[in-house]
Amino acid sequence: MVINRVGPLSSAKVVGLLYTIVGLAMGAFLTLVAAIGGFGHRGPAGPFFGIAAVVFLPVTYGVMGFVMTLIMAALYNALAKLVGGVEIDLR
């Protein structure tokens, strides 16, 4: 079997969601580190940094994953026309 075309929008939605989940996990980890004072912030800056990470990282990771996958899938489709796509052996 040969993959001649990848749906850019469907691929971007799936990968964007995967990156959002990764961003949420990273945000949760940074929140935990900030809560125990791991960044050396004293006062309200430490917890605020952790809360901001839970919002900022999933949004940033999700948007960047979506945009980059959309671009890469479109590039793949253009290049697959030139070289014939990716061959996959399924059993």
JSON list of C-alpha atoms in Angstrom, two decimals:
[
{"chain": "A", "resi": 1, "resn": "MET", "atom": "CA", "xyz": [0.00, 0.00, 0.00]},
{"chain": "A", "resi": 2, "resn": "VAL", "atom": "CA", "xyz": [1.15, 3.52, -0.72]},
{"chain": "A", "resi": 3, "resn": "ILE", "atom": "CA", "xyz": [0.00, 6.65, 1.09]},
{"chain": "A", "resi": 4, "resn": "ASN", "atom": "CA", "xyz": [-0.48, 9.18, -1.69]},
{"chain": "A", "resi": 5, "resn": "ARG", "atom": "CA", "xyz": [-2.36, 11.82, 0.27]},
{"chain": "A", "resi": 6, "resn": "VAL", "atom": "CA", "xyz": [-2.94, 12.83, 3.88]},
{"chain": "A", "resi": 7, "resn": "GLY", "atom": "CA", "xyz": [-5.96, 14.94, 4.89]},
{"chain": "A", "resi": 8, "resn": "PRO", "atom": "CA", "xyz": [-4.28, 18.11, 6.23]},
{"chain": "A", "resi": 9, "resn": "LEU", "atom": "CA", "xyz": [-7.23, 19.32, 8.31]},
{"chain": "A", "resi": 10, "resn": "SER", "atom": "CA", "xyz": [-8.09, 15.94, 9.83]},
{"chain": "A", "resi": 11, "resn": "SER", "atom": "CA", "xyz": [-4.42, 15.27, 10.63]},
{"chain": "A", "resi": 12, "resn": "ALA", "atom": "CA", "xyz": [-4.01, 18.74, 12.14]},
{"chain": "A", "resi": 13, "resn": "LYS", "atom": "CA", "xyz": [-7.07, 18.29, 14.38]},
{"chain": "A", "resi": 14, "resn": "VAL", "atom": "CA", "xyz": [-5.82, 14.98, 15.77]},
{"chain": "A", "resi": 15, "resn": "VAL", "atom": "CA", "xyz": [-2.24, 16.16, 16.33]},
{"chain": "A", "resi": 16, "resn": "GLY", "atom": "CA", "xyz": [-3.43, 19.49, 17.74]},
{"chain": "A", "resi": 17, "resn": "LEU", "atom": "CA", "xyz": [-5.50, 17.61, 20.31]},
{"chain": "A", "resi": 18, "resn": "LEU", "atom": "CA", "xyz": [-2.57, 15.32, 21.15]},
{"chain": "A", "resi": 19, "resn": "TYR", "atom": "CA", "xyz": [-0.31, 18.33, 21.70]},
{"chain": "A", "resi": 20, "resn": "THR", "atom": "CA", "xyz": [-2.99, 19.97, 23.86]},
{"chain": "A", "resi": 21, "resn": "ILE", "atom": "CA", "xyz": [-2.96, 16.89, 26.10]},
{"chain": "A", "resi": 22, "resn": "VAL", "atom": "CA", "xyz": [0.85, 17.00, 26.27]},
{"chain": "A", "resi": 23, "resn": "GLY", "atom": "CA", "xyz": [0.67, 20.73, 27.11]},
{"chain": "A", "resi": 24, "resn": "LEU", "atom": "CA", "xyz": [-1.83, 20.02, 29.87]},
{"chain": "A", "resi": 25, "resn": "ALA", "atom": "CA", "xyz": [0.47, 17.40, 31.37]},
{"chain": "A", "resi": 26, "resn": "MET", "atom": "CA", "xyz": [3.43, 19.78, 31.18]},
{"chain": "A", "resi": 27, "resn": "GLY", "atom": "CA", "xyz": [1.33, 22.57, 32.70]},
{"chain": "A", "resi": 28, "resn": "ALA", "atom": "CA", "xyz": [0.27, 20.30, 35.56]},
{"chain": "A", "resi": 29, "resn": "PHE", "atom": "CA", "xyz": [3.89, 19.36, 36.19]},
{"chain": "A", "resi": 30, "resn": "LEU", "atom": "CA", "xyz": [4.99, 23.01, 36.21]},
{"chain": "A", "resi": 31, "resn": "THR", "atom": "CA", "xyz": [2.11, 23.87, 38.53]},
{"chain": "A", "resi": 32, "resn": "LEU", "atom": "CA", "xyz": [3.28, 21.19, 40.95]},
{"chain": "A", "resi": 33, "resn": "VAL", "atom": "CA", "xyz": [6.86, 22.47, 40.80]},
{"chain": "A", "resi": 34, "resn": "ALA", "atom": "CA", "xyz": [5.69, 26.06, 41.30]},
{"chain": "A", "resi": 35, "resn": "ALA", "atom": "CA", "xyz": [3.45, 25.03, 44.22]},
{"chain": "A", "resi": 36, "resn": "ILE", "atom": "CA", "xyz": [6.40, 23.54, 46.11]},
{"chain": "A", "resi": 37, "resn": "GLY", "atom": "CA", "xyz": [8.52, 26.60, 45.34]},
{"chain": "A", "resi": 38, "resn": "GLY", "atom": "CA", "xyz": [10.80, 24.91, 42.82]},
{"chain": "A", "resi": 39, "resn": "PHE", "atom": "CA", "xyz": [11.29, 28.07, 40.75]},
{"chain": "A", "resi": 40, "resn": "GLY", "atom": "CA", "xyz": [12.50, 30.16, 43.67]},
{"chain": "A", "resi": 41, "resn": "HIS", "atom": "CA", "xyz": [9.58, 32.61, 43.45]},
{"chain": "A", "resi": 42, "resn": "ARG", "atom": "CA", "xyz": [8.49, 33.99, 46.78]},
{"chain": "A", "resi": 43, "resn": "GLY", "atom": "CA", "xyz": [5.05, 35.41, 47.37]},
{"chain": "A", "resi": 44, "resn": "PRO", "atom": "CA", "xyz": [2.18, 35.21, 44.88]},
{"chain": "A", "resi": 45, "resn": "ALA", "atom": "CA", "xyz": [4.35, 34.92, 41.76]},
{"chain": "A", "resi": 46, "resn": "GLY", "atom": "CA", "xyz": [5.02, 31.18, 42.22]},
{"chain": "A", "resi": 47, "resn": "PRO", "atom": "CA", "xyz": [1.43, 29.93, 42.34]},
{"chain": "A", "resi": 48, "resn": "PHE", "atom": "CA", "xyz": [0.40, 32.40, 39.62]},
{"chain": "A", "resi": 49, "resn": "PHE", "atom": "CA", "xyz": [3.13, 31.01, 37.37]},
{"chain": "A", "resi": 50, "resn": "GLY", "atom": "CA", "xyz": [1.81, 27.50, 37.93]},
{"chain": "A", "resi": 51, "resn": "ILE", "atom": "CA", "xyz": [-1.80, 28.45, 37.20]},
{"chain": "A", "resi": 52, "resn": "ALA", "atom": "CA", "xyz": [-0.74, 30.34, 34.06]},
{"chain": "A", "resi": 53, "resn": "ALA", "atom": "CA", "xyz": [1.19, 27.26, 32.90]},
{"chain": "A", "resi": 54, "resn": "VAL", "atom": "CA", "xyz": [-1.95, 25.09, 33.04]},
{"chain": "A", "resi": 55, "resn": "VAL", "atom": "CA", "xyz": [-3.72, 27.54, 30.71]},
{"chain": "A", "resi": 56, "resn": "PHE", "atom": "CA", "xyz": [-0.86, 28.81, 28.55]},
{"chain": "A", "resi": 57, "resn": "LEU", "atom": "CA", "xyz": [0.94, 25.55, 27.73]},
{"chain": "A", "resi": 58, "resn": "PRO", "atom": "CA", "xyz": [-2.05, 23.52, 26.46]},
{"chain": "A", "resi": 59, "resn": "VAL", "atom": "CA", "xyz": [-3.25, 26.41, 24.30]},
{"chain": "A", "resi": 60, "resn": "THR", "atom": "CA", "xyz": [0.22, 27.11, 22.92]},
{"chain": "A", "resi": 61, "resn": "TYR", "atom": "CA", "xyz": [1.09, 23.43, 22.33]},
{"chain": "A", "resi": 62, "resn": "GLY", "atom": "CA", "xyz": [-2.32, 22.75, 20.76]},
{"chain": "A", "resi": 63, "resn": "VAL", "atom": "CA", "xyz": [-2.23, 25.73, 18.39]},
{"chain": "A", "resi": 64, "resn": "MET", "atom": "CA", "xyz": [1.36, 25.13, 17.33]},
{"chain": "A", "resi": 65, "resn": "GLY", "atom": "CA", "xyz": [0.75, 21.39, 16.85]},
{"chain": "A", "resi": 66, "resn": "PHE", "atom": "CA", "xyz": [-2.32, 22.14, 14.73]},
{"chain": "A", "resi": 67, "resn": "VAL", "atom": "CA", "xyz": [-0.62, 24.78, 12.56]},
{"chain": "A", "resi": 68, "resn": "MET", "atom": "CA", "xyz": [2.61, 22.85, 12.03]},
{"chain": "A", "resi": 69, "resn": "THR", "atom": "CA", "xyz": [0.76, 19.61, 11.18]},
{"chain": "A", "resi": 70, "resn": "LEU", "atom": "CA", "xyz": [-1.48, 21.47, 8.75]},
{"chain": "A", "resi": 71, "resn": "ILE", "atom": "CA", "xyz": [1.60, 22.86, 7.00]},
{"chain": "A", "resi": 72, "resn": "MET", "atom": "CA", "xyz": [3.50, 19.57, 7.04]},
{"chain": "A", "resi": 73, "resn": "ALA", "atom": "CA", "xyz": [0.54, 17.54, 5.73]},
{"chain": "A", "resi": 74, "resn": "ALA", "atom": "CA", "xyz": [0.09, 20.01, 2.86]},
{"chain": "A", "resi": 75, "resn": "LEU", "atom": "CA", "xyz": [3.82, 19.78, 2.10]},
{"chain": "A", "resi": 76, "resn": "TYR", "atom": "CA", "xyz": [3.64, 15.98, 2.23]},
{"chain": "A", "resi": 77, "resn": "ASN", "atom": "CA", "xyz": [0.80, 15.97, -0.28]},
{"chain": "A", "resi": 78, "resn": "ALA", "atom": "CA", "xyz": [2.78, 18.17, -2.65]},
{"chain": "A", "resi": 79, "resn": "LEU", "atom": "CA", "xyz": [5.91, 16.05, -2.35]},
{"chain": "A", "resi": 80, "resn": "ALA", "atom": "CA", "xyz": [4.03, 12.74, -2.56]},
{"chain": "A", "resi": 81, "resn": "LYS", "atom": "CA", "xyz": [2.84, 13.76, -6.02]},
{"chain": "A", "resi": 82, "resn": "LEU", "atom": "CA", "xyz": [6.48, 14.14, -7.07]},
{"chain": "A", "resi": 83, "resn": "VAL", "atom": "CA", "xyz": [8.01, 11.05, -5.51]},
{"chain": "A", "resi": 84, "resn": "GLY", "atom": "CA", "xyz": [5.05, 8.70, -5.17]},
{"chain": "A", "resi": 85, "resn": "GLY", "atom": "CA", "xyz": [4.27, 8.75, -1.45]},
{"chain": "A", "resi": 86, "resn": "VAL", "atom": "CA", "xyz": [5.26, 6.46, 1.41]},
{"chain": "A", "resi": 87, "resn": "GLU", "atom": "CA", "xyz": [5.09, 2.71, 0.92]},
{"chain": "A", "resi": 88, "resn": "ILE", "atom": "CA", "xyz": [3.64, 0.71, 3.81]},
{"chain": "A", "resi": 89, "resn": "ASP", "atom": "CA", "xyz": [3.59, -3.09, 4.09]},
{"chain": "A", "resi": 90, "resn": "LEU", "atom": "CA", "xyz": [0.48, -4.26, 5.99]},
{"chain": "A", "resi": 91, "resn": "ARG", "atom": "CA", "xyz": [-0.16, -7.87, 6.96]}
]
